[in-house]
Amino acid sequence: MKGVLIIDDEVEIRELLEYNLQKNGFSTFMAANGKEGLDTLEENKHKIDLVLLDVMMPVMDGIEVCEMIRKEPKYDDVLICFLTARNEDYSQVAGLDAGADDYISKPLKPKVLISRINALLRRNGSRQRKIEDSHGLTINREKYIVTLNGEVIQLPRKEFELLALLNSKPGVVFEREQILSSVWGDGIVVGDRTIDVHVRKLREKLGAHYIQTVKGVGYKFVGNTVV
């Protein structure tokens, strides 16, 4: 059973999240502020897979909590998802910069919430496996590091997750719908060209030969071969 820590100063939000998570088979842990949340995480670190974290809270805000969690190697496998007010662009960007894996906008929709959490956990299961050398390309899913012929390549999170997904099954074609679900999550609306733009950026940074386009279907990882 996956464990979720809910850190939010609003009782109604905590109860709503707790009800829907437990209804869908999750175990839950609760905290009313950032400091209490860190203490709860420490006490239950082997039981918690995901932290749902509000941004604006007393005692210690969510951004600070996220930064503190990310400084601790023992929490490397713990996912962090921010709960942000609708159109709160600053909080969303700041949260991702602090090391969060995703964010969900309020007001919360239970079905979307569960779908996003399940997508995050699926991706985390893949992230915990380390992919070694693939034709000069090394992907460390635990540390989000890509190395090309010994040189570290900095990739934004979505580009990294897209590359890691394709590389997880070399030669297998991933359809566009599969990619959207795995990388961006169910229920997330993105532009029609989003995947294409991310692939183009990966090719610019890694070389055009690693990812092959299968017209009308999707993309596949082919390795160090000119196609």
mmCIF file of C-alpha atoms in Angstrom:
data_model
loop_
_atom_site.group_PDB
_atom_site.id
_atom_site.type_symbol
_atom_site.label_atom_id
_atom_site.label_comp_id
_atom_site.label_asym_id
_atom_site.label_seq_id
_atom_site.Cartn_x
_atom_site.Cartn_y
_atom_site.Cartn_z
ATOM 1 C CA MET A 1 0.000 0.000 0.000
ATOM 2 C CA LYS A 2 1.392 3.386 -1.023
ATOM 3 C CA GLY A 3 1.609 6.071 1.636
ATOM 4 C CA VAL A 4 0.771 9.745 1.130
ATOM 5 C CA LEU A 5 1.649 12.555 3.526
ATOM 6 C CA ILE A 6 -0.785 15.484 3.350
ATOM 7 C CA ILE A 7 0.636 18.810 4.565
ATOM 8 C CA ASP A 8 -1.992 21.549 4.520
ATOM 9 C CA ASP A 9 -3.206 24.028 7.120
ATOM 10 C CA GLU A 10 -6.842 23.793 5.968
ATOM 11 C CA VAL A 11 -8.728 21.060 7.819
ATOM 12 C CA GLU A 12 -11.307 20.723 5.039
ATOM 13 C CA ILE A 13 -8.607 20.123 2.421
ATOM 14 C CA ARG A 14 -6.867 17.520 4.571
ATOM 15 C CA GLU A 15 -10.115 15.666 5.192
ATOM 16 C CA LEU A 16 -11.095 15.773 1.503
ATOM 17 C CA LEU A 17 -7.717 14.405 0.462
ATOM 18 C CA GLU A 18 -7.666 11.786 3.186
ATOM 19 C CA TYR A 19 -11.132 10.503 2.269
ATOM 20 C CA ASN A 20 -10.415 10.188 -1.452
ATOM 21 C CA LEU A 21 -6.964 8.694 -1.009
ATOM 22 C CA GLN A 22 -8.090 6.066 1.476
ATOM 23 C CA LYS A 23 -11.066 5.286 -0.747
ATOM 24 C CA ASN A 24 -8.598 4.473 -3.526
ATOM 25 C CA GLY A 25 -6.344 2.247 -1.442
ATOM 26 C CA PHE A 26 -3.719 4.654 -0.103
ATOM 27 C CA SER A 27 -2.567 4.996 3.476
ATOM 28 C CA THR A 28 -2.471 8.604 4.666
ATOM 29 C CA PHE A 29 -0.516 10.737 7.120
ATOM 30 C CA MET A 30 -1.551 14.260 8.121
ATOM 31 C CA ALA A 31 0.207 17.484 9.102
ATOM 32 C CA ALA A 32 -1.132 21.004 9.587
ATOM 33 C CA ASN A 33 2.061 22.939 8.829
ATOM 34 C CA GLY A 34 5.501 22.525 7.326
ATOM 35 C CA LYS A 35 7.398 21.770 10.520
ATOM 36 C CA GLU A 36 4.851 19.189 11.589
ATOM 37 C CA GLY A 37 5.047 17.716 8.119
ATOM 38 C CA LEU A 38 8.824 17.280 8.261
ATOM 39 C CA ASP A 39 8.525 15.615 11.666
ATOM 40 C CA THR A 40 5.827 13.268 10.354
ATOM 41 C CA LEU A 41 7.929 12.404 7.309
ATOM 42 C CA GLU A 42 10.928 11.578 9.492
ATOM 43 C CA GLU A 43 8.834 9.364 11.772
ATOM 44 C CA ASN A 44 7.278 7.492 8.855
ATOM 45 C CA LYS A 45 9.939 7.785 6.131
ATOM 46 C CA HIS A 46 9.723 4.099 5.216
ATOM 47 C CA LYS A 47 5.948 4.300 4.770
ATOM 48 C CA ILE A 48 5.597 7.516 2.741
ATOM 49 C CA ASP A 49 5.941 7.508 -1.041
ATOM 50 C CA LEU A 50 4.424 10.891 -1.851
ATOM 51 C CA VAL A 51 4.024 14.266 -0.136
ATOM 52 C CA LEU A 52 1.061 16.479 -1.057
ATOM 53 C CA LEU A 53 2.228 19.921 -0.037
ATOM 54 C CA ASP A 54 0.382 23.214 0.255
ATOM 55 C CA VAL A 55 2.363 26.335 -0.624
ATOM 56 C CA MET A 56 1.042 28.947 1.809
ATOM 57 C CA MET A 57 1.193 27.659 5.390
ATOM 58 C CA PRO A 58 2.067 29.003 8.837
ATOM 59 C CA VAL A 59 5.319 28.143 10.657
ATOM 60 C CA MET A 60 7.087 26.994 7.466
ATOM 61 C CA ASP A 61 5.817 27.430 3.910
ATOM 62 C CA GLY A 62 5.701 24.680 1.323
ATOM 63 C CA ILE A 63 8.628 25.921 -0.753
ATOM 64 C CA GLU A 64 10.925 25.760 2.271
ATOM 65 C CA VAL A 65 9.642 22.307 3.201
ATOM 66 C CA CYS A 66 10.280 21.053 -0.333
ATOM 67 C CA GLU A 67 13.819 22.439 -0.346
ATOM 68 C CA MET A 68 14.579 20.789 2.995
ATOM 69 C CA ILE A 69 13.264 17.416 1.832
ATOM 70 C CA ARG A 70 15.309 17.595 -1.358
ATOM 71 C CA LYS A 71 18.498 18.275 0.609
ATOM 72 C CA GLU A 72 18.185 14.907 2.356
ATOM 73 C CA PRO A 73 19.410 11.908 0.302
ATOM 74 C CA LYS A 74 17.289 9.569 2.451
ATOM 75 C CA TYR A 75 14.203 11.131 0.832
ATOM 76 C CA ASP A 76 15.402 10.789 -2.765
ATOM 77 C CA ASP A 77 12.618 8.346 -3.601
ATOM 78 C CA VAL A 78 9.862 10.468 -2.045
ATOM 79 C CA LEU A 79 7.725 12.325 -4.579
ATOM 80 C CA ILE A 80 6.553 15.870 -3.879
ATOM 81 C CA CYS A 81 3.410 17.326 -5.414
ATOM 82 C CA PHE A 82 2.330 20.889 -4.643
ATOM 83 C CA LEU A 83 -1.245 22.001 -4.125
ATOM 84 C CA THR A 84 -1.552 25.482 -5.612
ATOM 85 C CA ALA A 85 -4.344 27.985 -6.120
ATOM 86 C CA ARG A 86 -5.611 28.254 -9.672
ATOM 87 C CA ASN A 87 -3.470 30.580 -11.842
ATOM 88 C CA GLU A 88 -0.880 30.822 -9.066
ATOM 89 C CA ASP A 89 1.940 30.751 -11.600
ATOM 90 C CA TYR A 90 4.650 31.964 -9.233
ATOM 91 C CA SER A 91 4.006 29.178 -6.735
ATOM 92 C CA GLN A 92 3.966 26.559 -9.463
ATOM 93 C CA VAL A 93 7.293 27.670 -10.915
ATOM 94 C CA ALA A 94 8.879 28.171 -7.498
ATOM 95 C CA GLY A 95 7.707 24.732 -6.416
ATOM 96 C CA LEU A 96 9.195 22.994 -9.431
ATOM 97 C CA ASP A 97 12.424 24.945 -9.026
ATOM 98 C CA ALA A 98 12.563 23.806 -5.390
ATOM 99 C CA GLY A 99 12.492 20.184 -6.517
ATOM 100 C CA ALA A 100 8.811 19.255 -6.696
ATOM 101 C CA ASP A 101 7.748 16.548 -9.132
ATOM 102 C CA ASP A 102 4.391 18.061 -10.038
ATOM 103 C CA TYR A 103 1.628 20.383 -8.890
ATOM 104 C CA ILE A 104 -2.158 20.119 -8.732
ATOM 105 C CA SER A 105 -4.365 23.196 -8.856
ATOM 106 C CA LYS A 106 -7.141 23.929 -6.409
ATOM 107 C CA PRO A 107 -10.080 23.530 -6.266
ATOM 108 C CA LEU A 108 -9.272 19.833 -6.190
ATOM 109 C CA LYS A 109 -11.162 17.391 -8.377
ATOM 110 C CA PRO A 110 -10.952 13.909 -6.776
ATOM 111 C CA LYS A 111 -10.776 11.925 -10.024
ATOM 112 C CA VAL A 112 -8.060 14.165 -11.480
ATOM 113 C CA LEU A 113 -6.191 14.086 -8.171
ATOM 114 C CA ILE A 114 -6.075 10.287 -8.032
ATOM 115 C CA SER A 115 -5.162 10.052 -11.708
ATOM 116 C CA ARG A 116 -2.261 12.477 -11.298
ATOM 117 C CA ILE A 117 -1.007 10.706 -8.170
ATOM 118 C CA ASN A 118 -1.119 7.307 -9.881
ATOM 119 C CA ALA A 119 0.767 8.726 -12.873
ATOM 120 C CA LEU A 120 3.427 10.164 -10.571
ATOM 121 C CA LEU A 121 3.849 6.872 -8.740
ATOM 122 C CA ARG A 122 4.151 4.956 -12.023
ATOM 123 C CA ARG A 123 6.869 7.310 -13.180
ATOM 124 C CA ASN A 124 8.626 7.043 -9.851
ATOM 125 C CA GLY A 125 8.719 3.268 -10.148
ATOM 126 C CA SER A 126 10.639 3.701 -13.383
ATOM 127 C CA ARG A 127 12.803 6.496 -12.009
ATOM 128 C CA GLN A 128 14.130 4.276 -9.239
ATOM 129 C CA ARG A 129 15.770 2.003 -11.814
ATOM 130 C CA LYS A 130 19.113 3.173 -13.118
ATOM 131 C CA ILE A 131 19.721 2.809 -16.846
ATOM 132 C CA GLU A 132 23.389 2.330 -17.682
ATOM 133 C CA ASP A 133 25.281 3.008 -20.880
ATOM 134 C CA SER A 134 23.171 3.038 -24.056
ATOM 135 C CA HIS A 135 25.565 3.814 -26.904
ATOM 136 C CA GLY A 136 27.443 6.443 -24.881
ATOM 137 C CA LEU A 137 24.307 7.706 -23.130
ATOM 138 C CA THR A 138 23.872 7.104 -19.392
ATOM 139 C CA ILE A 139 20.618 7.910 -17.595
ATOM 140 C CA ASN A 140 20.503 7.893 -13.806
ATOM 141 C CA ARG A 141 16.830 7.962 -12.889
ATOM 142 C CA GLU A 142 17.476 8.280 -9.182
ATOM 143 C CA LYS A 143 19.459 11.505 -9.521
ATOM 144 C CA TYR A 144 17.952 12.850 -12.765
ATOM 145 C CA ILE A 145 21.356 12.961 -14.416
ATOM 146 C CA VAL A 146 22.097 12.323 -18.095
ATOM 147 C CA THR A 147 25.670 11.775 -19.251
ATOM 148 C CA LEU A 148 26.652 11.717 -22.921
ATOM 149 C CA ASN A 149 30.133 10.352 -23.640
ATOM 150 C CA GLY A 150 31.237 11.346 -20.160
ATOM 151 C CA GLU A 151 29.740 14.848 -20.266
ATOM 152 C CA VAL A 152 26.794 15.729 -17.995
ATOM 153 C CA ILE A 153 23.825 17.096 -19.946
ATOM 154 C CA GLN A 154 21.337 19.231 -18.015
ATOM 155 C CA LEU A 155 17.744 18.425 -18.968
ATOM 156 C CA PRO A 156 14.496 19.945 -17.685
ATOM 157 C CA ARG A 157 12.313 17.421 -15.859
ATOM 158 C CA LYS A 158 9.873 16.689 -18.684
ATOM 159 C CA GLU A 159 12.644 16.226 -21.238
ATOM 160 C CA PHE A 160 14.392 13.856 -18.836
ATOM 161 C CA GLU A 161 11.231 11.834 -18.212
ATOM 162 C CA LEU A 162 10.494 11.621 -21.941
ATOM 163 C CA LEU A 163 14.022 10.399 -22.678
ATOM 164 C CA ALA A 164 13.923 7.898 -19.795
ATOM 165 C CA LEU A 165 10.567 6.556 -20.975
ATOM 166 C CA LEU A 166 11.730 5.988 -24.552
ATOM 167 C CA ASN A 167 15.023 4.490 -23.384
ATOM 168 C CA SER A 168 13.234 2.087 -21.033
ATOM 169 C CA LYS A 169 12.322 -0.068 -24.055
ATOM 170 C CA PRO A 170 14.815 0.499 -26.883
ATOM 171 C CA GLY A 171 13.340 -0.219 -30.296
ATOM 172 C CA VAL A 172 9.753 -0.195 -29.018
ATOM 173 C CA VAL A 173 7.462 2.456 -30.467
ATOM 174 C CA PHE A 174 5.666 4.563 -27.872
ATOM 175 C CA GLU A 175 2.415 5.990 -29.158
ATOM 176 C CA ARG A 176 1.705 9.652 -28.509
ATOM 177 C CA GLU A 177 -1.104 8.821 -26.078
ATOM 178 C CA GLN A 178 1.239 6.573 -24.075
ATOM 179 C CA ILE A 179 3.836 9.314 -23.889
ATOM 180 C CA LEU A 180 1.339 11.943 -22.767
ATOM 181 C CA SER A 181 -0.071 9.669 -20.067
ATOM 182 C CA SER A 182 3.318 8.572 -18.739
ATOM 183 C CA VAL A 183 5.141 11.903 -18.851
ATOM 184 C CA TRP A 184 2.412 14.490 -18.361
ATOM 185 C CA GLY A 185 -0.212 12.382 -16.581
ATOM 186 C CA ASP A 186 -3.850 11.569 -17.270
ATOM 187 C CA GLY A 187 -6.258 14.480 -17.351
ATOM 188 C CA ILE A 188 -3.571 17.024 -18.279
ATOM 189 C CA VAL A 189 -4.296 19.081 -21.378
ATOM 190 C CA VAL A 190 -1.204 20.058 -23.368
ATOM 191 C CA GLY A 191 -0.748 21.401 -26.876
ATOM 192 C CA ASP A 192 -0.699 19.088 -29.873
ATOM 193 C CA ARG A 193 2.949 19.872 -30.553
ATOM 194 C CA THR A 194 4.195 19.502 -26.962
ATOM 195 C CA ILE A 195 5.788 16.082 -27.501
ATOM 196 C CA ASP A 196 7.331 17.163 -30.801
ATOM 197 C CA VAL A 197 8.892 20.240 -29.199
ATOM 198 C CA HIS A 198 10.396 18.175 -26.372
ATOM 199 C CA VAL A 199 11.785 15.616 -28.837
ATOM 200 C CA ARG A 200 13.299 18.391 -30.921
ATOM 201 C CA LYS A 201 15.029 19.840 -27.850
ATOM 202 C CA LEU A 202 16.376 16.404 -26.900
ATOM 203 C CA ARG A 203 17.777 15.923 -30.381
ATOM 204 C CA GLU A 204 19.457 19.328 -30.224
ATOM 205 C CA LYS A 205 21.172 18.384 -26.950
ATOM 206 C CA LEU A 206 21.941 14.693 -27.524
ATOM 207 C CA GLY A 207 22.085 14.279 -31.284
ATOM 208 C CA ALA A 208 19.399 13.424 -33.793
ATOM 209 C CA HIS A 209 20.199 9.694 -33.955
ATOM 210 C CA TYR A 210 18.889 8.595 -30.539
ATOM 211 C CA ILE A 211 15.165 9.147 -31.110
ATOM 212 C CA GLN A 212 13.393 8.046 -34.262
ATOM 213 C CA THR A 213 10.024 9.363 -35.410
ATOM 214 C CA VAL A 214 7.483 6.774 -36.512
ATOM 215 C CA LYS A 215 5.101 8.823 -38.627
ATOM 216 C CA GLY A 216 1.508 8.717 -37.544
ATOM 217 C CA VAL A 217 2.326 6.669 -34.454
ATOM 218 C CA GLY A 218 4.918 8.109 -32.103
ATOM 219 C CA TYR A 219 8.612 7.779 -31.214
ATOM 220 C CA LYS A 220 11.174 5.125 -30.293
ATOM 221 C CA PHE A 221 14.692 5.061 -28.881
ATOM 222 C CA VAL A 222 17.112 3.564 -31.386
ATOM 223 C CA GLY A 223 20.537 4.308 -29.953
ATOM 224 C CA ASN A 224 23.664 5.461 -31.670
ATOM 225 C CA THR A 225 22.556 4.708 -35.219
ATOM 226 C CA VAL A 226 21.971 7.231 -37.982
ATOM 227 C CA VAL A 227 18.357 6.954 -39.168
#
